[in-house]
Amino acid sequence: MTAPNQGPLSDLVVIEMGSLIAGPFAGQILGDFGAEVIKLEDPKVGDPMRQWGRSLPKGHSPWWPVIGRNKKSVGLDLRKPEGQAIARELIRGADIVIENFRPGAMEKWGLSYEALSADNPKLVMARVSGFGQTGPYAERAGYGLIGEAMGGLRYVTGEPDRAPARAGISIGDSLAAMHAVMGITMALHERSRTGRGQVIDAALYESVLAVMENLVTEYDLTGYVRERSGSILPGIAPSNAYPCAGGELILIGGNGDTVYARLTEAMGRADLKADPKFVDHASRGVNQHELDAIIADWTSTFTLPDLLALLEAKGVPASRVFRAPDMLEDPQFVAREAIVTTDHPVFGQVRMQNAFPKLSRTPGSVRWPGPALGQHTDEVLGARAGCSAGRLADLRKAGII
């Protein structure tokens, strides 16, 4: 059953343009919280995310139901003047535009912010790109991995004796999308006072740079270049993955003094609490590898479930390394409805992550999965662009929709 739209953004209309992850994930977030997200796609092939994925069960991507959820799909060729004119008509009645084309594309199509805001001064436009809309790199192609490299994340990720690793997800794209959404909400707040929209310029590399903690400042003040350190943070101990009997791993975070004391109690090793090499945060950081080896010898004598139960009883933060099967079975996920089920016309019931964060009065929701290409073309263009049935037929014949 489709969940009712009670989200806090239910009075907003979003025109989502672009493809893949960075722009569409921003649209997904807004749609999750109630905005009417109208996705403009190439009418012939649609967003490439419709075909992405390690596997294509029943010939369909398992990625699209998630990133396309809560959106209306309109097939529209933005490279043709008639398609551009329809886009302008849709944007005239919208609150927000999200685009992640290479800088200059929107201007080439007559869809610059200056042109669009002349008709709709309240318009907020989020522009997501590799390097931003200005600067010497602006027109370069920039995918998420480039932003991760330039923003500093790739260099510090992985084992110190190997090439930099990736996170396992498209984290650069997702961070850019989140920063775009933050910018949108800020711009909407300012618009409530002035009645005027503005442009959000969200660059992939800057979105990664924003979460790099003190990496630049530490170098600036001390000359230290942070290096790859594998599963640890240098000087933060104990905080690592440790082996259990049977080959499973447990993550333990015991670096705070009081938590470390509880860990030594769980271990039956009061001597480790008093040992000068481990007595406080600074000394544990200096002797990190020695302490990790002692803890690993201890954890390897327990099964993962037994050790989790012991550490929970002692108030020591610990966790298994969760995979998708673990998430579907875990009682915390179940209690908070972190995973929800929605009906898909091809897959049947599909489980996916819920809308986050949770709002007490106006929560987000997954109301429907990613739609079929052009599923809402006639509905949206009829209601929002004034297209009659005859006009729609002509546009379809010409390949515009």
Short mmCIF file of C-alpha atoms in Angstrom, two decimals:
data_model
loop_
_atom_site.label_atom_id
_atom_site.label_comp_id
_atom_site.label_asym_id
_atom_site.label_seq_id
_atom_site.Cartn_x
_atom_site.Cartn_y
_atom_site.Cartn_z
CA MET A 1 0.00 0.00 0.00
CA THR A 2 1.27 3.47 -0.90
CA ALA A 3 2.06 5.53 2.19
CA PRO A 4 0.24 8.89 2.45
CA ASN A 5 2.32 11.96 1.69
CA GLN A 6 2.61 13.75 5.01
CA GLY A 7 6.19 14.90 4.54
CA PRO A 8 7.33 18.39 5.47
CA LEU A 9 8.10 19.26 1.83
CA SER A 10 4.71 18.25 0.42
CA ASP A 11 4.00 21.80 -0.81
CA LEU A 12 7.15 21.93 -2.98
CA VAL A 13 7.57 21.05 -6.66
CA VAL A 14 10.99 19.86 -7.80
CA ILE A 15 12.17 19.47 -11.38
CA GLU A 16 15.00 16.95 -11.40
CA MET A 17 17.32 17.01 -14.42
CA GLY A 18 20.51 15.07 -14.96
CA SER A 19 21.31 11.45 -14.31
CA LEU A 20 23.29 8.84 -12.37
CA ILE A 21 23.75 9.49 -8.65
CA ALA A 22 24.67 12.97 -7.43
CA GLY A 23 21.69 14.93 -8.77
CA PRO A 24 19.14 12.09 -8.55
CA PHE A 25 20.07 11.25 -4.95
CA ALA A 26 19.34 14.86 -4.01
CA GLY A 27 15.97 14.43 -5.71
CA GLN A 28 15.41 11.18 -3.85
CA ILE A 29 15.95 12.86 -0.49
CA LEU A 30 13.50 15.65 -1.30
CA GLY A 31 10.96 13.16 -2.61
CA ASP A 32 11.31 11.02 0.51
CA PHE A 33 10.15 13.99 2.54
CA GLY A 34 7.13 14.75 0.43
CA ALA A 35 8.20 17.03 -2.41
CA GLU A 36 6.60 16.38 -5.80
CA VAL A 37 9.72 15.41 -7.76
CA ILE A 38 9.25 15.47 -11.53
CA LYS A 39 12.18 13.73 -13.18
CA LEU A 40 12.92 14.74 -16.76
CA GLU A 41 14.60 11.88 -18.65
CA ASP A 42 15.66 11.09 -22.19
CA PRO A 43 12.44 9.61 -23.62
CA LYS A 44 14.29 6.80 -25.40
CA VAL A 45 16.70 5.41 -22.80
CA GLY A 46 16.03 7.30 -19.56
CA ASP A 47 18.48 7.68 -16.71
CA PRO A 48 21.41 5.20 -17.05
CA MET A 49 20.66 4.14 -13.47
CA ARG A 50 17.79 2.14 -14.94
CA GLN A 51 20.40 -0.24 -16.34
CA TRP A 52 23.07 -0.07 -13.63
CA GLY A 53 23.84 -2.85 -11.18
CA ARG A 54 25.96 -5.94 -10.72
CA SER A 55 22.98 -8.03 -11.77
CA LEU A 56 19.70 -7.29 -13.56
CA PRO A 57 17.01 -9.54 -12.07
CA LYS A 58 14.14 -9.90 -14.54
CA GLY A 59 16.05 -7.55 -16.81
CA HIS A 60 15.69 -4.58 -14.45
CA SER A 61 18.19 -2.74 -12.26
CA PRO A 62 17.78 -3.19 -8.48
CA TRP A 63 19.35 0.28 -8.14
CA TRP A 64 16.57 2.18 -9.90
CA PRO A 65 13.73 1.32 -7.45
CA VAL A 66 15.72 3.11 -4.73
CA ILE A 67 17.15 6.21 -6.40
CA GLY A 68 14.02 6.69 -8.51
CA ARG A 69 11.56 6.25 -5.66
CA ASN A 70 8.85 8.82 -4.92
CA LYS A 71 9.46 10.50 -8.31
CA LYS A 72 7.31 11.07 -11.39
CA SER A 73 9.04 10.19 -14.66
CA VAL A 74 8.56 12.45 -17.68
CA GLY A 75 10.26 11.54 -20.93
CA LEU A 76 11.49 14.79 -22.48
CA ASP A 77 14.27 15.48 -24.99
CA LEU A 78 16.06 18.52 -23.61
CA ARG A 79 18.32 18.74 -26.65
CA LYS A 80 15.47 19.84 -28.87
CA PRO A 81 13.96 23.35 -28.74
CA GLU A 82 10.44 22.06 -28.15
CA GLY A 83 11.67 19.97 -25.21
CA GLN A 84 13.47 22.99 -23.78
CA ALA A 85 10.31 25.08 -24.09
CA ILE A 86 8.31 22.47 -22.19
CA ALA A 87 11.00 22.31 -19.51
CA ARG A 88 10.80 26.09 -19.09
CA GLU A 89 7.04 25.84 -18.70
CA LEU A 90 7.39 23.18 -16.01
CA ILE A 91 10.06 25.19 -14.21
CA ARG A 92 7.89 28.30 -14.27
CA GLY A 93 5.61 26.62 -11.73
CA ALA A 94 8.33 24.87 -9.71
CA ASP A 95 10.14 25.70 -6.49
CA ILE A 96 13.39 23.84 -7.10
CA VAL A 97 15.47 22.64 -10.06
CA ILE A 98 18.21 20.06 -9.58
CA GLU A 99 20.69 19.53 -12.40
CA ASN A 100 24.02 17.74 -12.63
CA PHE A 101 25.06 18.31 -16.23
CA ARG A 102 28.53 19.54 -17.08
CA PRO A 103 28.64 23.32 -16.52
CA GLY A 104 27.45 25.16 -19.60
CA ALA A 105 24.88 22.59 -20.73
CA MET A 106 21.91 24.38 -19.19
CA GLU A 107 23.03 27.68 -20.69
CA LYS A 108 23.39 26.07 -24.13
CA TRP A 109 19.77 24.93 -23.90
CA GLY A 110 18.49 28.34 -22.87
CA LEU A 111 17.90 27.11 -19.31
CA SER A 112 20.35 29.28 -17.40
CA TYR A 113 19.35 30.43 -13.95
CA GLU A 114 19.11 33.99 -15.20
CA ALA A 115 16.62 32.97 -17.90
CA LEU A 116 14.59 30.70 -15.62
CA SER A 117 14.47 33.09 -12.67
CA ALA A 118 13.28 35.91 -14.93
CA ASP A 119 10.03 33.94 -15.21
CA ASN A 120 10.18 32.52 -11.68
CA PRO A 121 12.07 34.77 -9.24
CA LYS A 122 11.46 32.41 -6.31
CA LEU A 123 13.25 29.54 -8.09
CA VAL A 124 15.99 27.70 -6.19
CA MET A 125 18.41 25.88 -8.48
CA ALA A 126 20.87 23.27 -7.21
CA ARG A 127 23.74 22.71 -9.61
CA VAL A 128 25.83 19.63 -8.85
CA SER A 129 29.09 19.15 -10.73
CA GLY A 130 32.58 17.77 -10.34
CA PHE A 131 34.41 21.04 -9.73
CA GLY A 132 31.73 23.70 -9.40
CA GLN A 133 30.43 26.28 -11.85
CA THR A 134 33.57 28.46 -11.77
CA GLY A 135 37.34 28.07 -11.77
CA PRO A 136 39.79 26.60 -14.29
CA TYR A 137 38.47 23.03 -13.84
CA ALA A 138 34.77 23.89 -14.12
CA GLU A 139 34.22 22.41 -17.58
CA ARG A 140 36.15 19.21 -16.93
CA ALA A 141 34.28 15.92 -16.66
CA GLY A 142 34.13 14.98 -13.00
CA TYR A 143 32.72 11.74 -11.58
CA GLY A 144 32.51 10.84 -7.92
CA LEU A 145 35.87 9.08 -7.81
CA ILE A 146 37.57 12.24 -9.10
CA GLY A 147 35.93 14.29 -6.37
CA GLU A 148 36.99 11.71 -3.79
CA ALA A 149 40.58 11.91 -5.04
CA MET A 150 40.73 15.69 -5.19
CA GLY A 151 38.90 16.16 -1.91
CA GLY A 152 41.47 14.00 -0.09
CA LEU A 153 39.36 10.95 0.76
CA ARG A 154 40.97 8.44 -1.56
CA TYR A 155 44.51 9.10 -0.33
CA VAL A 156 43.68 8.25 3.29
CA THR A 157 41.45 5.23 2.55
CA GLY A 158 42.87 1.70 2.61
CA GLU A 159 45.93 -0.14 3.87
CA PRO A 160 49.22 1.75 4.09
CA ASP A 161 51.12 -0.74 1.90
CA ARG A 162 48.60 -0.70 -0.95
CA ALA A 163 47.13 1.69 -3.45
CA PRO A 164 44.31 3.91 -2.16
CA ALA A 165 41.01 2.06 -1.84
CA ARG A 166 37.46 3.17 -2.53
CA ALA A 167 34.70 3.14 0.05
CA GLY A 168 32.62 0.45 -1.67
CA ILE A 169 29.83 2.91 -2.48
CA SER A 170 29.72 6.12 -4.53
CA ILE A 171 30.36 8.23 -1.46
CA GLY A 172 31.56 11.32 -3.35
CA ASP A 173 28.32 11.52 -5.33
CA SER A 174 26.22 10.98 -2.21
CA LEU A 175 28.07 13.66 -0.27
CA ALA A 176 27.55 16.12 -3.12
CA ALA A 177 23.83 15.30 -3.15
CA MET A 178 23.55 15.82 0.60
CA HIS A 179 25.33 19.16 0.38
CA ALA A 180 23.00 20.15 -2.46
CA VAL A 181 20.00 19.33 -0.26
CA MET A 182 21.49 21.28 2.64
CA GLY A 183 21.93 24.23 0.32
CA ILE A 184 18.36 23.89 -0.95
CA THR A 185 16.89 23.95 2.56
CA MET A 186 19.03 26.97 3.46
CA ALA A 187 17.91 28.78 0.30
CA LEU A 188 14.27 27.96 0.99
CA HIS A 189 14.59 29.38 4.49
CA GLU A 190 16.10 32.58 3.12
CA ARG A 191 13.41 32.71 0.42
CA SER A 192 10.73 32.70 3.13
CA ARG A 193 12.05 36.13 4.18
CA THR A 194 12.88 37.68 0.83
CA GLY A 195 10.70 35.86 -1.72
CA ARG A 196 13.77 35.35 -3.91
CA GLY A 197 15.50 32.15 -4.96
CA GLN A 198 19.19 31.58 -5.60
CA VAL A 199 21.71 29.08 -6.97
CA ILE A 200 23.34 26.30 -4.94
CA ASP A 201 26.73 25.41 -6.44
CA ALA A 202 27.60 21.95 -5.04
CA ALA A 203 30.96 20.62 -6.23
CA LEU A 204 31.88 16.98 -5.72
CA TYR A 205 35.41 17.70 -4.58
CA GLU A 206 34.30 20.38 -2.10
CA SER A 207 31.60 18.12 -0.70
CA VAL A 208 34.27 15.52 0.05
CA LEU A 209 36.66 18.17 1.38
CA ALA A 210 33.96 19.32 3.80
CA VAL A 211 34.07 16.02 5.72
CA MET A 212 37.85 15.67 5.84
CA GLU A 213 38.02 16.80 9.48
CA ASN A 214 41.33 18.50 10.33
CA LEU A 215 43.34 17.06 7.44
CA VAL A 216 44.32 20.42 5.92
CA THR A 217 44.67 22.32 9.19
CA GLU A 218 46.89 19.66 10.74
CA TYR A 219 49.25 19.87 7.78
CA ASP A 220 49.15 23.66 7.83
CA LEU A 221 50.11 23.81 11.51
CA THR A 222 52.46 20.83 11.83
CA GLY A 223 53.48 19.67 8.37
CA TYR A 224 51.95 16.24 9.00
CA VAL A 225 50.34 14.56 5.99
CA ARG A 226 47.71 12.06 7.07
CA GLU A 227 48.40 8.64 5.57
CA ARG A 228 46.38 5.47 5.00
CA SER A 229 46.02 3.49 8.21
CA GLY A 230 43.75 0.58 7.34
CA SER A 231 41.09 -0.22 9.92
CA ILE A 232 42.44 2.11 12.61
CA LEU A 233 42.77 5.82 13.21
CA PRO A 234 46.34 6.51 14.34
CA GLY A 235 46.49 7.48 17.98
CA ILE A 236 42.91 6.37 18.73
CA ALA A 237 43.00 3.12 20.69
CA PRO A 238 41.50 0.72 21.17
CA SER A 239 39.24 1.20 18.15
CA ASN A 240 39.60 -1.56 15.61
CA ALA A 241 38.29 -4.77 14.10
CA TYR A 242 39.31 -7.85 16.06
CA PRO A 243 39.08 -11.56 15.23
CA CYS A 244 36.62 -13.94 16.90
CA ALA A 245 36.62 -17.72 17.02
CA GLY A 246 35.26 -19.05 13.75
CA GLY A 247 36.79 -16.29 11.62
CA GLU A 248 34.22 -13.54 12.22
CA LEU A 249 35.21 -10.01 13.14
CA ILE A 250 34.02 -7.70 15.91
CA LEU A 251 34.42 -3.94 16.01
CA ILE A 252 35.25 -2.52 19.45
CA GLY A 253 35.40 1.16 20.33
CA GLY A 254 37.06 1.49 23.72
CA ASN A 255 39.28 4.53 23.39
CA GLY A 256 37.64 6.76 26.02
CA ASP A 257 39.15 6.36 29.48
CA THR A 258 35.94 5.21 31.20
CA VAL A 259 35.01 2.86 28.37
CA TYR A 260 38.53 1.46 28.31
CA ALA A 261 38.26 0.73 32.01
CA ARG A 262 35.06 -1.24 31.36
CA LEU A 263 36.80 -3.14 28.56
CA THR A 264 39.67 -4.18 30.82
CA GLU A 265 37.09 -5.34 33.35
CA ALA A 266 35.38 -7.45 30.68
CA MET A 267 38.76 -8.90 29.77
CA GLY A 268 39.62 -9.68 33.40
CA ARG A 269 42.78 -7.62 32.92
CA ALA A 270 42.89 -4.93 35.59
CA ASP A 271 46.63 -4.74 34.93
CA LEU A 272 45.95 -3.19 31.50
CA LYS A 273 44.08 -0.31 33.13
CA ALA A 274 47.02 0.51 35.43
CA ASP A 275 49.84 -0.19 32.94
CA PRO A 276 51.68 3.11 32.19
CA LYS A 277 51.68 2.19 28.49
CA PHE A 278 47.87 2.19 28.41
CA VAL A 279 46.81 4.33 31.37
CA ASP A 280 45.35 7.23 29.38
CA HIS A 281 44.26 8.18 25.88
CA ALA A 282 47.64 9.56 24.82
CA SER A 283 49.65 6.55 26.03
CA ARG A 284 47.23 4.11 24.40
CA GLY A 285 47.68 5.97 21.14
CA VAL A 286 51.46 5.70 21.33
CA ASN A 287 51.25 1.96 22.09
CA GLN A 288 48.29 1.28 19.83
CA HIS A 289 49.63 -1.75 17.99
CA GLU A 290 50.73 -3.53 21.16
CA LEU A 291 47.33 -2.97 22.76
CA ASP A 292 45.49 -4.13 19.66
CA ALA A 293 47.51 -7.36 19.65
CA ILE A 294 46.60 -8.05 23.31
CA ILE A 295 42.91 -7.45 22.64
CA ALA A 296 42.97 -9.59 19.48
CA ASP A 297 44.43 -12.51 21.45
CA TRP A 298 41.53 -12.17 23.88
CA THR A 299 38.70 -11.73 21.35
CA SER A 300 39.85 -14.76 19.36
CA THR A 301 38.85 -17.01 22.27
CA PHE A 302 35.14 -16.05 21.95
CA THR A 303 32.46 -16.64 19.38
CA LEU A 304 31.02 -13.41 18.01
CA PRO A 305 27.58 -13.76 19.72
CA ASP A 306 29.14 -14.56 23.11
CA LEU A 307 31.55 -11.65 22.90
CA LEU A 308 28.85 -9.21 21.81
CA ALA A 309 26.73 -10.26 24.79
CA LEU A 310 29.63 -9.85 27.22
CA LEU A 311 30.63 -6.40 25.93
CA GLU A 312 27.03 -5.19 25.92
CA ALA A 313 26.67 -6.25 29.55
CA LYS A 314 29.82 -4.30 30.40
CA GLY A 315 28.76 -1.17 28.47
CA VAL A 316 31.51 -1.39 25.85
CA PRO A 317 30.56 -0.26 22.31
CA ALA A 318 30.88 -3.22 19.96
CA SER A 319 29.30 -4.50 16.77
CA ARG A 320 29.42 -7.18 14.16
CA VAL A 321 30.33 -6.00 10.65
CA PHE A 322 26.85 -5.75 9.18
CA ARG A 323 25.96 -7.06 5.72
CA ALA A 324 22.58 -6.84 4.02
CA PRO A 325 21.36 -10.18 5.49
CA ASP A 326 22.24 -8.98 8.99
CA MET A 327 20.31 -5.74 8.48
CA LEU A 328 17.17 -7.59 7.43
CA GLU A 329 17.22 -9.71 10.59
CA ASP A 330 18.49 -7.28 13.24
CA PRO A 331 15.91 -6.27 15.88
CA GLN A 332 17.08 -2.63 15.96
CA PHE A 333 16.47 -2.28 12.22
CA VAL A 334 13.07 -3.94 12.64
CA ALA A 335 11.98 -1.84 15.63
CA ARG A 336 12.80 1.46 13.90
CA GLU A 337 11.56 0.35 10.46
CA ALA A 338 14.98 1.14 9.01
CA ILE A 339 14.14 -1.23 6.15
CA VAL A 340 10.73 -0.91 4.49
CA THR A 341 8.88 -2.93 1.88
CA THR A 342 7.27 -1.43 -1.20
CA ASP A 343 5.41 -2.98 -4.14
CA HIS A 344 7.17 -3.05 -7.51
CA PRO A 345 5.33 -3.90 -10.74
CA VAL A 346 8.07 -6.31 -11.89
CA PHE A 347 9.88 -7.47 -8.74
CA GLY A 348 6.82 -7.70 -6.49
CA GLN A 349 7.67 -6.74 -2.93
CA VAL A 350 11.02 -4.97 -2.65
CA ARG A 351 12.87 -4.11 0.54
CA MET A 352 15.03 -1.00 0.80
CA GLN A 353 16.27 1.58 3.30
CA ASN A 354 13.66 3.94 4.71
CA ALA A 355 13.69 7.75 4.59
CA PHE A 356 16.12 9.31 7.09
CA PRO A 357 16.36 11.17 9.43
CA LYS A 358 13.14 10.53 11.34
CA LEU A 359 10.86 13.51 11.98
CA SER A 360 8.39 13.24 14.86
CA ARG A 361 5.35 14.91 13.22
CA THR A 362 6.02 14.89 9.48
CA PRO A 363 8.22 11.89 8.71
CA GLY A 364 9.46 10.96 5.28
CA SER A 365 8.26 7.80 3.57
CA VAL A 366 8.76 5.51 0.62
CA ARG A 367 5.47 5.89 -1.25
CA TRP A 368 6.43 4.08 -4.48
CA PRO A 369 9.58 2.67 -6.10
CA GLY A 370 11.30 4.11 -9.14
CA PRO A 371 8.68 4.46 -11.91
CA ALA A 372 8.72 3.19 -15.47
CA LEU A 373 10.31 5.51 -18.03
CA GLY A 374 7.80 8.19 -18.98
CA GLN A 375 5.13 6.76 -16.69
CA HIS A 376 3.90 10.23 -15.73
CA THR A 377 4.58 12.14 -18.95
CA ASP A 378 0.94 12.68 -19.97
CA GLU A 379 -0.21 13.38 -16.40
CA VAL A 380 2.46 15.98 -15.68
CA LEU A 381 2.52 17.73 -19.06
CA GLY A 382 -1.25 17.86 -19.15
CA ALA A 383 -1.55 19.36 -15.68
CA ARG A 384 1.58 21.53 -15.54
CA ALA A 385 2.40 22.43 -19.16
CA GLY A 386 -1.14 22.69 -20.52
CA CYS A 387 -0.64 20.01 -23.16
CA SER A 388 -3.82 18.64 -24.70
CA ALA A 389 -4.17 15.03 -25.80
CA GLY A 390 -3.58 16.10 -29.38
CA ARG A 391 -0.47 18.07 -28.43
CA LEU A 392 0.89 15.11 -26.49
CA ALA A 393 0.33 12.86 -29.50
CA ASP A 394 2.20 15.30 -31.76
CA LEU A 395 5.10 15.57 -29.29
CA ARG A 396 5.32 11.81 -29.01
CA LYS A 397 5.32 11.39 -32.79
CA ALA A 398 8.16 13.93 -33.08
CA GLY A 399 10.20 12.10 -30.41
CA ILE A 400 10.14 15.06 -28.02
CA ILE A 401 8.45 12.96 -25.30
#
